[in-house]
Structure formats: C-alpha cells, structure tokens
Amino acid sequence: MTANQVALYRSMKLIREFEEQCLEMAISGEIIGGIHPYIGQEAVAAGVCAHLTTRDYITSTHRGHGHVLAKGAEPRRLLAELLGTVEGFNKGRGGSMHAADIELGILGANGIVGAGGAIGTGAAWVAKTSGSSDIVVSFFGDGAMSQGVLLEAFNLASLWSLPVLFVCENNRYATSLKLESGLAGNAARRAEGFGMTAHTVDGMDAEAVSSKAEELIERCRLGAGPAFLECLTYRFFGHHSILEKLGIEFRDIDEVAEWRQRDPILALRNKLRTETVTEIDSAVKEEVARAVDFARGAETPNPRDALLYLYSGLGAAKTGVTQ
Ligand SMILES: Cc1ncc(C[n+]2csc(CCOP(=O)(O)OP(=O)(O)O)c2C)c(N)n1
Ligand SMILES: [Mg+2]
C-alpha cells in the first residue's frame, strides 16, 4: 500500500460519495435541473489532478463535479452551488454545469461541449507568455472530439507549443450516440495529426491514469508543448439524472453490468489495508453529510439581486450596474 494509492482512493471515494448524494438530490428534485453523474469515471479526475498544484488550471465539462472536487474544491461549497445558494462558489449563479473556483484554478465546468478546450488553450497561452511554469489540463468527452472548436484549439496549442494536457474521457457514448457512430478514426491518432504526443490508458485504473498523466504533465511543465491523454472509461449511470428518474437506459444492460465489474474504486480498495479503507470511507461519508447540512442551510439569492455579477470591470461601468 503506497501513499499514492491512498490519496487516489480518497479522491475517488469523495467523488463517488458526493455524486451518489447529488444523484439522489437530483432525482428527488432538490437539485433543480438535475446533474450529469460522473460515477464510474472517478479514476480519470483523481489520477490526473493528483499531479496539479493550486496554481495550475483545469477546464471541465457538463459532467464536471469529479474534476472540480479532484482539483481541491470544497464539497460543501460545490453542493451549495448546485442548490443555487449564495454560499456556492459562484453564489448559486453557475450551478452544476458552470461551477468554477478561479482561486483554485478551476476555470469552470462547461455546458458547451468542446468549449473548455479553447478556454484551456487561452489559459495556457497566458501561462506561457507570462513565463510561469503553470500548466493547464482540459478535460472533455469523446463527443467533443468532433467539435470544431476543440480541433482549432489543438491546432493553436500545438502551433504555439502551449503547456496544456488535453484529457479525453472516452466513455464510448455522447448522450445516446455510440462512439462508432460519432467518431471517425481514432481519438489519439487524431491528436497525433496535430503534432502532439498522444497516449491511451485504461481509464478504470487510477494508477495507470496517474502515472501517464504525471509523465505528460511534467513534459508540459518543461516546455515540450501540448500532449493528449485518452482515458478509456465508462459512466455507470445514464447521461443525465433525468434518465435515472424516468428509468431510461439507452445502452445494452449487459454492457453496463460488464463495465460495473471494473469499478475503479473497488479495484484500488483491494490493494489497501482494511483499516485504511474504513477510515477513509467514514471520513468521506461525514464530509459529504456535513456538505449536505451546509448547503441545505445556505440562503438562496434575493431576486432583487438578479442583475448583480453579470458584468465586471468595463462592462459594469458601461451598463451602470454595480456589484
Ligand atoms: C456544442 C454542443 N452541442 C451539443 C450539446 C448537447 N450535449 C450535451 S452533452 C452531449 C454529449 C457529450 O458527449 P461527450 O463529450 O462524450 O461527454 P459525456 O456526456 O459522454 O461525458 C451533447 C451532445 C451541447 N451541450 N453543446
Ligand atoms: Mg462520452
């Protein structure tokens, strides 16, 4: 049992516990609008973010809670955000798909498929031109691989040799569209076409993700330009909580059952001491329970404040709306 295994287990377990709680709250209607559960894909966020500092940046997706937590966001402030309260890190204005904590380098989940790649490339350009050693990780799904904006971002990142690691979470589906019906060729080979070094790993194995991510992040930090990491993974639940609520599953149930056998948390748990697992499991449970109390007790924004925080700086001055 190594310190790295313990840290990865803790990170994944927190995401799982948090997401199970959110799924329940989304199905009951407490989280309005629902969520895209990250359950099953925890090894990717945990394995990659294990090698980032607070100064590094991430951009995320509509399925973003796992990335945000693995990057160090407080679960209680994320949950407060999902409940639309002023204690959320975006004062309840962002919600699940736009949760961001700039102080922690979390440039936001993103409801627009592929958009995080362009934002991440911009952040990497700033990091490079300001001479810092900060790097950017941009997470996206297999569905984003056919979005023009992401391919443009690959081009500029490679052309300008920017410090960005593109992480493709290939969970085999974009909503209900199968990978084979949505992606021509192969994701990693496509990235290589832009002159990037590209690797594919088992995204259900946190240690495998962690060790390849460490190598590629180090490469980015040393100025070797962008890199691409494809993680083969699977989501254990439907695309969105509404499908769970309605009992709809587009995928083959045997396929789902097969992937569930490869649960990344159970696989790593078997390598840890029982006492360590018990300790982490109960600490995580308590942390999520405290987050629920905190978020449920937080205030909802006053409707009179609806126009606040829409503009900053020049925008605020132009419109006359002050914060
Ligand atoms: C530009 C854009 N097109 C379409 C959508 C609708 N949409 C939301 S999630 C999604 C599927 C994304 O699939 P993938 O990138 O593989 O991520 P996953 O849901 O599998 O994590 C689509 C098409 C969107 N949000 N943005
Ligand atoms: Mg997908």
mmCIF file of C-alpha atoms and ligand atoms in Angstrom:
data_model
loop_
_atom_site.group_PDB
_atom_site.id
_atom_site.type_symbol
_atom_site.label_atom_id
_atom_site.label_comp_id
_atom_site.label_asym_id
_atom_site.label_seq_id
_atom_site.Cartn_x
_atom_site.Cartn_y
_atom_site.Cartn_z
ATOM 1 C CA MET A 1 0.000 0.000 0.000
ATOM 2 C CA THR A 2 1.607 3.298 -1.095
ATOM 3 C CA ALA A 3 0.790 6.912 -0.174
ATOM 4 C CA ASN A 4 -0.172 7.469 -3.809
ATOM 5 C CA GLN A 5 -2.711 4.631 -3.718
ATOM 6 C CA VAL A 6 -4.232 6.017 -0.515
ATOM 7 C CA ALA A 7 -4.512 9.522 -1.990
ATOM 8 C CA LEU A 8 -6.088 8.225 -5.211
ATOM 9 C CA TYR A 9 -8.562 6.105 -3.267
ATOM 10 C CA ARG A 10 -9.574 9.051 -1.075
ATOM 11 C CA SER A 11 -10.030 11.337 -4.041
ATOM 12 C CA MET A 12 -12.167 8.797 -5.944
ATOM 13 C CA LYS A 13 -14.212 7.879 -2.893
ATOM 14 C CA LEU A 14 -15.057 11.520 -2.224
ATOM 15 C CA ILE A 15 -16.263 11.962 -5.804
ATOM 16 C CA ARG A 16 -18.343 8.761 -5.645
ATOM 17 C CA GLU A 17 -19.973 9.628 -2.332
ATOM 18 C CA PHE A 18 -20.637 13.196 -3.460
ATOM 19 C CA GLU A 19 -22.110 12.111 -6.781
ATOM 20 C CA GLU A 20 -24.327 9.433 -5.218
ATOM 21 C CA GLN A 21 -25.668 12.106 -2.898
ATOM 22 C CA CYS A 22 -26.210 14.523 -5.801
ATOM 23 C CA LEU A 23 -27.938 11.892 -7.904
ATOM 24 C CA GLU A 24 -30.390 11.268 -5.078
ATOM 25 C CA MET A 25 -30.991 15.006 -4.657
ATOM 26 C CA ALA A 26 -31.405 15.478 -8.414
ATOM 27 C CA ILE A 27 -33.923 12.645 -8.713
ATOM 28 C CA SER A 28 -35.918 13.988 -5.763
ATOM 29 C CA GLY A 29 -35.934 17.449 -7.367
ATOM 30 C CA GLU A 30 -33.864 19.111 -4.650
ATOM 31 C CA ILE A 31 -31.159 19.903 -7.209
ATOM 32 C CA ILE A 32 -33.206 21.721 -9.805
ATOM 33 C CA GLY A 33 -32.428 20.822 -13.406
ATOM 34 C CA GLY A 34 -30.523 17.661 -12.484
ATOM 35 C CA ILE A 35 -26.918 16.610 -12.977
ATOM 36 C CA HIS A 36 -24.694 14.565 -15.294
ATOM 37 C CA PRO A 37 -23.301 11.939 -12.901
ATOM 38 C CA TYR A 38 -19.555 11.252 -13.021
ATOM 39 C CA ILE A 39 -19.921 7.880 -11.244
ATOM 40 C CA GLY A 40 -17.659 5.253 -12.874
ATOM 41 C CA GLN A 41 -15.157 7.754 -14.283
ATOM 42 C CA GLU A 42 -13.527 8.772 -10.979
ATOM 43 C CA ALA A 43 -10.096 7.328 -11.822
ATOM 44 C CA VAL A 44 -9.616 9.934 -14.548
ATOM 45 C CA ALA A 45 -10.194 13.066 -12.448
ATOM 46 C CA ALA A 46 -8.334 11.630 -9.448
ATOM 47 C CA GLY A 47 -5.391 10.284 -11.448
ATOM 48 C CA VAL A 48 -4.809 13.466 -13.445
ATOM 49 C CA CYS A 49 -5.468 16.077 -10.755
ATOM 50 C CA ALA A 50 -3.099 14.275 -8.348
ATOM 51 C CA HIS A 51 -0.271 15.993 -10.248
ATOM 52 C CA LEU A 52 -1.593 19.533 -10.303
ATOM 53 C CA THR A 53 -0.901 22.403 -7.930
ATOM 54 C CA THR A 54 -3.414 25.083 -6.958
ATOM 55 C CA ARG A 55 -1.705 27.385 -9.475
ATOM 56 C CA ASP A 56 -2.386 25.052 -12.396
ATOM 57 C CA TYR A 57 -5.666 25.379 -14.255
ATOM 58 C CA ILE A 58 -8.339 22.968 -15.347
ATOM 59 C CA THR A 59 -11.283 23.326 -17.680
ATOM 60 C CA SER A 60 -14.112 20.875 -17.385
ATOM 61 C CA THR A 61 -17.368 19.717 -18.925
ATOM 62 C CA HIS A 62 -21.092 19.291 -18.292
ATOM 63 C CA ARG A 63 -20.040 16.177 -16.271
ATOM 64 C CA GLY A 64 -17.703 18.250 -14.155
ATOM 65 C CA HIS A 65 -18.165 17.619 -10.423
ATOM 66 C CA GLY A 66 -15.409 14.999 -10.324
ATOM 67 C CA HIS A 67 -12.822 17.313 -11.876
ATOM 68 C CA VAL A 68 -13.789 20.187 -9.600
ATOM 69 C CA LEU A 69 -13.517 18.057 -6.438
ATOM 70 C CA ALA A 70 -10.278 16.357 -7.503
ATOM 71 C CA LYS A 71 -8.756 19.814 -8.102
ATOM 72 C CA GLY A 72 -9.432 20.594 -4.438
ATOM 73 C CA ALA A 73 -12.778 22.406 -4.315
ATOM 74 C CA GLU A 74 -14.656 22.179 -1.041
ATOM 75 C CA PRO A 75 -17.573 19.734 -1.381
ATOM 76 C CA ARG A 76 -19.825 21.940 0.752
ATOM 77 C CA ARG A 77 -19.338 24.959 -1.495
ATOM 78 C CA LEU A 78 -19.884 22.858 -4.617
ATOM 79 C CA LEU A 79 -23.098 21.421 -3.210
ATOM 80 C CA ALA A 80 -24.198 24.891 -2.107
ATOM 81 C CA GLU A 81 -23.657 25.949 -5.727
ATOM 82 C CA LEU A 82 -25.742 23.046 -7.024
ATOM 83 C CA LEU A 83 -28.576 24.078 -4.712
ATOM 84 C CA GLY A 84 -28.402 27.618 -6.115
ATOM 85 C CA THR A 85 -27.455 29.271 -2.820
ATOM 86 C CA VAL A 86 -25.282 32.303 -2.113
ATOM 87 C CA GLU A 87 -22.756 30.077 -0.299
ATOM 88 C CA GLY A 88 -21.860 28.341 -3.567
ATOM 89 C CA PHE A 89 -18.580 29.404 -5.124
ATOM 90 C CA ASN A 90 -20.467 31.191 -7.844
ATOM 91 C CA LYS A 91 -23.104 32.481 -5.442
ATOM 92 C CA GLY A 92 -25.529 29.963 -6.901
ATOM 93 C CA ARG A 93 -25.443 31.605 -10.345
ATOM 94 C CA GLY A 94 -23.412 28.909 -12.113
ATOM 95 C CA GLY A 95 -24.900 25.648 -10.921
ATOM 96 C CA SER A 96 -23.740 22.182 -11.928
ATOM 97 C CA MET A 97 -22.617 22.959 -15.466
ATOM 98 C CA HIS A 98 -20.815 26.220 -14.708
ATOM 99 C CA ALA A 99 -19.239 25.568 -11.313
ATOM 100 C CA ALA A 100 -15.930 27.434 -11.150
ATOM 101 C CA ASP A 101 -13.445 28.395 -8.452
ATOM 102 C CA ILE A 102 -10.869 30.660 -10.032
ATOM 103 C CA GLU A 103 -8.766 30.835 -6.837
ATOM 104 C CA LEU A 104 -8.167 27.096 -7.185
ATOM 105 C CA GLY A 105 -7.502 27.288 -10.924
ATOM 106 C CA ILE A 106 -10.871 25.765 -11.758
ATOM 107 C CA LEU A 107 -11.923 27.714 -14.835
ATOM 108 C CA GLY A 108 -15.271 26.044 -14.843
ATOM 109 C CA ALA A 109 -17.419 23.142 -15.776
ATOM 110 C CA ASN A 110 -18.952 23.939 -19.150
ATOM 111 C CA GLY A 111 -22.318 23.205 -20.707
ATOM 112 C CA ILE A 112 -20.983 23.732 -24.223
ATOM 113 C CA VAL A 113 -19.372 20.555 -25.500
ATOM 114 C CA GLY A 114 -15.743 21.231 -26.526
ATOM 115 C CA ALA A 115 -15.659 24.832 -25.303
ATOM 116 C CA GLY A 116 -13.326 24.098 -22.377
ATOM 117 C CA GLY A 117 -10.582 23.180 -24.857
ATOM 118 C CA ALA A 118 -10.497 26.719 -26.238
ATOM 119 C CA ILE A 119 -10.609 28.300 -22.781
ATOM 120 C CA GLY A 120 -7.829 25.987 -21.591
ATOM 121 C CA THR A 121 -5.693 26.812 -24.614
ATOM 122 C CA GLY A 122 -6.153 30.520 -23.880
ATOM 123 C CA ALA A 123 -5.116 29.980 -20.257
ATOM 124 C CA ALA A 124 -2.077 28.011 -21.441
ATOM 125 C CA TRP A 125 -1.124 30.887 -23.745
ATOM 126 C CA VAL A 126 -1.244 33.260 -20.759
ATOM 127 C CA ALA A 127 0.865 30.834 -18.692
ATOM 128 C CA LYS A 128 3.472 30.582 -21.432
ATOM 129 C CA THR A 129 3.654 34.260 -22.334
ATOM 130 C CA SER A 130 3.833 35.310 -18.680
ATOM 131 C CA GLY A 131 6.799 32.972 -18.177
ATOM 132 C CA SER A 132 5.212 30.899 -15.389
ATOM 133 C CA SER A 133 5.544 27.129 -15.056
ATOM 134 C CA ASP A 134 1.787 26.689 -14.565
ATOM 135 C CA ILE A 135 0.095 24.227 -16.837
ATOM 136 C CA VAL A 136 -3.483 23.595 -17.920
ATOM 137 C CA VAL A 137 -5.472 20.388 -18.098
ATOM 138 C CA SER A 138 -8.512 20.426 -20.304
ATOM 139 C CA PHE A 139 -10.995 17.582 -19.743
ATOM 140 C CA PHE A 140 -13.577 16.662 -22.388
ATOM 141 C CA GLY A 141 -15.535 13.660 -23.612
ATOM 142 C CA ASP A 142 -15.307 11.578 -26.773
ATOM 143 C CA GLY A 143 -18.258 13.593 -28.147
ATOM 144 C CA ALA A 144 -16.161 16.776 -28.038
ATOM 145 C CA MET A 145 -13.603 15.227 -30.392
ATOM 146 C CA SER A 146 -15.847 16.142 -33.322
ATOM 147 C CA GLN A 147 -16.468 19.727 -32.241
ATOM 148 C CA GLY A 148 -14.667 22.222 -34.466
ATOM 149 C CA VAL A 149 -13.655 24.478 -31.599
ATOM 150 C CA LEU A 150 -11.682 21.692 -29.923
ATOM 151 C CA LEU A 151 -9.828 20.845 -33.118
ATOM 152 C CA GLU A 152 -8.971 24.532 -33.570
ATOM 153 C CA ALA A 153 -7.669 24.566 -30.003
ATOM 154 C CA PHE A 154 -5.471 21.507 -30.736
ATOM 155 C CA ASN A 155 -4.050 23.320 -33.732
ATOM 156 C CA LEU A 156 -3.137 26.519 -31.885
ATOM 157 C CA ALA A 157 -1.859 24.702 -28.802
ATOM 158 C CA SER A 158 0.485 22.664 -30.952
ATOM 159 C CA LEU A 159 1.492 25.514 -33.259
ATOM 160 C CA TRP A 160 2.377 27.741 -30.274
ATOM 161 C CA SER A 161 3.743 24.865 -28.164
ATOM 162 C CA LEU A 162 1.475 25.639 -25.217
ATOM 163 C CA PRO A 163 1.578 23.887 -21.823
ATOM 164 C CA VAL A 164 -1.768 22.119 -21.994
ATOM 165 C CA LEU A 165 -2.686 18.493 -21.434
ATOM 166 C CA PHE A 166 -5.843 17.508 -23.303
ATOM 167 C CA VAL A 167 -7.621 14.683 -21.486
ATOM 168 C CA CYS A 168 -10.265 12.855 -23.496
ATOM 169 C CA GLU A 169 -12.593 10.791 -21.313
ATOM 170 C CA ASN A 170 -13.717 8.240 -23.818
ATOM 171 C CA ASN A 171 -16.779 6.684 -22.159
ATOM 172 C CA ARG A 172 -17.974 5.269 -25.506
ATOM 173 C CA TYR A 173 -21.115 7.446 -25.737
ATOM 174 C CA ALA A 174 -22.110 11.018 -26.465
ATOM 175 C CA THR A 175 -25.589 11.164 -24.925
ATOM 176 C CA SER A 176 -27.032 8.032 -26.607
ATOM 177 C CA LEU A 177 -24.760 8.093 -29.660
ATOM 178 C CA LYS A 178 -22.286 5.219 -29.741
ATOM 179 C CA LEU A 179 -18.623 6.057 -30.265
ATOM 180 C CA GLU A 180 -18.531 4.066 -33.527
ATOM 181 C CA SER A 181 -21.355 6.197 -34.920
ATOM 182 C CA GLY A 182 -19.870 9.534 -33.877
ATOM 183 C CA LEU A 183 -16.104 9.394 -34.252
ATOM 184 C CA ALA A 184 -14.268 8.673 -37.489
ATOM 185 C CA GLY A 185 -10.858 7.104 -36.946
ATOM 186 C CA ASN A 186 -9.320 7.126 -33.503
ATOM 187 C CA ALA A 187 -9.122 9.938 -30.923
ATOM 188 C CA ALA A 188 -5.428 9.584 -30.053
ATOM 189 C CA ARG A 189 -4.369 9.200 -33.702
ATOM 190 C CA ARG A 190 -6.331 12.357 -34.495
ATOM 191 C CA ALA A 191 -4.419 14.267 -31.808
ATOM 192 C CA GLU A 192 -1.140 12.975 -33.250
ATOM 193 C CA GLY A 193 -2.184 14.505 -36.541
ATOM 194 C CA PHE A 194 -1.789 17.892 -34.867
ATOM 195 C CA GLY A 195 1.779 17.027 -33.927
ATOM 196 C CA MET A 196 1.010 16.218 -30.302
ATOM 197 C CA THR A 197 2.309 13.291 -28.345
ATOM 198 C CA ALA A 198 -0.714 11.108 -27.570
ATOM 199 C CA HIS A 199 -1.332 8.105 -25.337
ATOM 200 C CA THR A 200 -4.272 5.878 -24.450
ATOM 201 C CA VAL A 201 -4.674 4.374 -20.967
ATOM 202 C CA ASP A 202 -7.158 2.241 -19.069
ATOM 203 C CA GLY A 203 -9.339 4.912 -17.516
ATOM 204 C CA MET A 204 -10.717 2.452 -14.957
ATOM 205 C CA ASP A 205 -7.250 2.083 -13.422
ATOM 206 C CA ALA A 206 -6.412 5.124 -11.293
ATOM 207 C CA GLU A 207 -2.743 4.189 -11.003
ATOM 208 C CA ALA A 208 -2.356 3.803 -14.761
ATOM 209 C CA VAL A 209 -4.011 7.191 -15.347
ATOM 210 C CA SER A 210 -1.922 8.790 -12.614
ATOM 211 C CA SER A 211 1.419 7.528 -13.876
ATOM 212 C CA LYS A 212 0.856 8.511 -17.526
ATOM 213 C CA ALA A 213 -0.641 11.871 -16.508
ATOM 214 C CA GLU A 214 2.372 12.566 -14.298
ATOM 215 C CA GLU A 215 4.730 11.965 -17.210
ATOM 216 C CA LEU A 216 2.733 14.138 -19.638
ATOM 217 C CA ILE A 217 2.195 16.956 -17.126
ATOM 218 C CA GLU A 218 5.927 17.045 -16.406
ATOM 219 C CA ARG A 219 6.560 17.254 -20.143
ATOM 220 C CA CYS A 220 4.171 20.213 -20.437
ATOM 221 C CA ARG A 221 5.855 21.932 -17.486
ATOM 222 C CA LEU A 222 9.253 21.568 -19.108
ATOM 223 C CA GLY A 223 8.017 23.389 -22.208
ATOM 224 C CA ALA A 224 7.648 20.426 -24.575
ATOM 225 C CA GLY A 225 4.252 21.648 -25.811
ATOM 226 C CA PRO A 226 0.807 20.105 -25.541
ATOM 227 C CA ALA A 227 0.010 16.442 -25.018
ATOM 228 C CA PHE A 228 -3.075 14.287 -25.334
ATOM 229 C CA LEU A 229 -4.256 11.557 -22.975
ATOM 230 C CA GLU A 230 -7.176 9.352 -23.904
ATOM 231 C CA CYS A 231 -8.698 7.503 -20.941
ATOM 232 C CA LEU A 232 -10.943 4.547 -21.787
ATOM 233 C CA THR A 233 -13.719 4.726 -19.267
ATOM 234 C CA TYR A 234 -17.463 4.283 -18.742
ATOM 235 C CA ARG A 235 -20.262 6.016 -16.903
ATOM 236 C CA PHE A 236 -22.197 3.739 -14.597
ATOM 237 C CA PHE A 237 -25.426 5.741 -14.886
ATOM 238 C CA GLY A 238 -27.355 7.361 -17.700
ATOM 239 C CA HIS A 239 -26.202 10.510 -19.470
ATOM 240 C CA HIS A 240 -28.272 12.743 -17.151
ATOM 241 C CA SER A 241 -30.138 12.248 -13.867
ATOM 242 C CA ILE A 242 -33.460 12.726 -15.660
ATOM 243 C CA LEU A 243 -32.886 9.356 -17.372
ATOM 244 C CA GLU A 244 -32.431 7.710 -13.976
ATOM 245 C CA LYS A 245 -35.598 9.394 -12.783
ATOM 246 C CA LEU A 246 -37.528 8.101 -15.783
ATOM 247 C CA GLY A 247 -35.829 4.688 -15.736
ATOM 248 C CA ILE A 248 -34.485 5.073 -19.294
ATOM 249 C CA GLU A 249 -31.259 3.333 -20.371
ATOM 250 C CA PHE A 250 -30.099 3.563 -23.995
ATOM 251 C CA ARG A 251 -27.154 1.232 -23.553
ATOM 252 C CA ASP A 252 -27.102 -2.544 -23.548
ATOM 253 C CA ILE A 253 -27.685 -3.654 -19.944
ATOM 254 C CA ASP A 254 -25.130 -6.459 -20.201
ATOM 255 C CA GLU A 255 -22.539 -3.942 -21.355
ATOM 256 C CA VAL A 256 -23.319 -1.699 -18.367
ATOM 257 C CA ALA A 257 -23.065 -4.678 -15.994
ATOM 258 C CA GLU A 258 -19.731 -5.720 -17.508
ATOM 259 C CA TRP A 259 -18.188 -2.272 -17.025
ATOM 260 C CA ARG A 260 -19.529 -2.050 -13.491
ATOM 261 C CA GLN A 261 -17.404 -5.123 -12.718
ATOM 262 C CA ARG A 262 -14.403 -2.928 -13.463
ATOM 263 C CA ASP A 263 -15.235 -0.353 -10.792
ATOM 264 C CA PRO A 264 -12.031 1.708 -10.318
ATOM 265 C CA ILE A 265 -12.713 2.249 -6.622
ATOM 266 C CA LEU A 266 -13.198 -1.423 -5.792
ATOM 267 C CA ALA A 267 -10.079 -2.319 -7.793
ATOM 268 C CA LEU A 268 -7.901 0.049 -5.772
ATOM 269 C CA ARG A 269 -9.598 -0.766 -2.478
ATOM 270 C CA ASN A 270 -8.328 -4.329 -2.765
ATOM 271 C CA LYS A 271 -4.764 -3.014 -2.619
ATOM 272 C CA LEU A 272 -5.265 -1.079 0.630
ATOM 273 C CA ARG A 273 -5.315 -2.149 4.273
ATOM 274 C CA THR A 274 -8.841 -2.702 5.612
ATOM 275 C CA GLU A 275 -8.376 -0.155 8.426
ATOM 276 C CA THR A 276 -7.269 2.489 5.927
ATOM 277 C CA VAL A 277 -10.325 1.859 3.764
ATOM 278 C CA THR A 278 -12.675 2.016 6.762
ATOM 279 C CA GLU A 279 -11.089 5.232 7.954
ATOM 280 C CA ILE A 280 -11.297 6.944 4.558
ATOM 281 C CA ASP A 281 -14.821 5.705 3.867
ATOM 282 C CA SER A 282 -16.187 7.052 7.134
ATOM 283 C CA ALA A 283 -14.301 10.384 6.869
ATOM 284 C CA VAL A 284 -15.655 10.892 3.352
ATOM 285 C CA LYS A 285 -19.203 9.977 4.398
ATOM 286 C CA GLU A 286 -19.027 12.543 7.203
ATOM 287 C CA GLU A 287 -17.613 15.207 4.916
ATOM 288 C CA VAL A 288 -20.442 14.740 2.428
ATOM 289 C CA ALA A 289 -23.048 14.699 5.227
ATOM 290 C CA ARG A 290 -21.617 17.998 6.519
ATOM 291 C CA ALA A 291 -21.740 19.398 2.992
ATOM 292 C CA VAL A 292 -25.435 18.480 2.757
ATOM 293 C CA ASP A 293 -26.219 20.235 6.072
ATOM 294 C CA PHE A 294 -24.239 23.280 4.993
ATOM 295 C CA ALA A 295 -25.866 23.543 1.563
ATOM 296 C CA ARG A 296 -29.375 22.935 2.854
ATOM 297 C CA GLY A 297 -28.871 25.642 5.462
ATOM 298 C CA ALA A 298 -27.487 28.200 2.991
ATOM 299 C CA GLU A 299 -29.532 31.179 1.799
ATOM 300 C CA THR A 300 -30.985 31.417 -1.690
ATOM 301 C CA PRO A 301 -30.205 34.671 -3.549
ATOM 302 C CA ASN A 302 -32.591 37.573 -3.240
ATOM 303 C CA PRO A 303 -34.465 38.045 -6.574
ATOM 304 C CA ARG A 304 -33.684 41.777 -6.281
ATOM 305 C CA ASP A 305 -30.006 40.879 -6.839
ATOM 306 C CA ALA A 306 -30.671 39.127 -10.153
ATOM 307 C CA LEU A 307 -28.682 41.676 -12.180
ATOM 308 C CA LEU A 308 -25.600 41.595 -9.978
ATOM 309 C CA TYR A 309 -22.392 39.843 -11.113
ATOM 310 C CA LEU A 310 -23.441 39.756 -14.764
ATOM 311 C CA TYR A 311 -20.706 42.181 -15.810
ATOM 312 C CA SER A 312 -17.303 43.004 -14.444
ATOM 313 C CA GLY A 313 -14.941 45.951 -14.891
ATOM 314 C CA LEU A 314 -15.676 47.848 -18.079
ATOM 315 C CA GLY A 315 -18.966 46.027 -18.596
ATOM 316 C CA ALA A 316 -20.217 47.138 -15.191
ATOM 317 C CA ALA A 317 -19.176 50.745 -15.869
ATOM 318 C CA LYS A 318 -20.868 50.767 -19.281
ATOM 319 C CA THR A 319 -24.155 49.376 -18.085
ATOM 320 C CA GLY A 320 -24.221 51.291 -14.831
ATOM 321 C CA VAL A 321 -24.825 48.024 -12.933
ATOM 322 C CA THR A 322 -22.588 47.919 -9.878
ATOM 323 C CA GLN A 323 -21.687 44.848 -7.839
HETATM 324 C C1 LIG B 1 -21.930 22.440 -28.631
HETATM 325 C C2 LIG B 1 -22.905 21.497 -28.009
HETATM 326 N N1 LIG B 1 -23.560 20.606 -28.767
HETATM 327 C C3 LIG B 1 -24.444 19.743 -28.208
HETATM 328 C C4 LIG B 1 -24.695 19.771 -26.865
HETATM 329 C C5 LIG B 1 -25.679 18.806 -26.227
HETATM 330 N N2 LIG B 1 -24.921 17.784 -25.469
HETATM 331 C C6 LIG B 1 -24.745 17.886 -24.147
HETATM 332 S S1 LIG B 1 -23.782 16.646 -23.531
HETATM 333 C C7 LIG B 1 -23.621 15.951 -25.043
HETATM 334 C C8 LIG B 1 -22.831 14.686 -25.234
HETATM 335 C C9 LIG B 1 -21.398 14.887 -24.932
HETATM 336 O O1 LIG B 1 -20.737 13.659 -25.040
HETATM 337 P P1 LIG B 1 -19.261 13.517 -24.546
HETATM 338 O O2 LIG B 1 -18.456 14.669 -24.995
HETATM 339 O O3 LIG B 1 -18.792 12.170 -24.971
HETATM 340 O O4 LIG B 1 -19.367 13.604 -22.952
HETATM 341 P P2 LIG B 1 -20.106 12.599 -21.936
HETATM 342 O O5 LIG B 1 -21.517 13.081 -21.794
HETATM 343 O O6 LIG B 1 -20.022 11.244 -22.513
HETATM 344 O O7 LIG B 1 -19.356 12.745 -20.667
HETATM 345 C C10 LIG B 1 -24.294 16.681 -26.015
HETATM 346 C C11 LIG B 1 -24.341 16.341 -27.443
HETATM 347 C C12 LIG B 1 -24.004 20.744 -26.092
HETATM 348 N N3 LIG B 1 -24.176 20.831 -24.785
HETATM 349 N N4 LIG B 1 -23.099 21.570 -26.676
HETATM 350 MG MG MG B 2 -18.773 10.413 -23.938
#
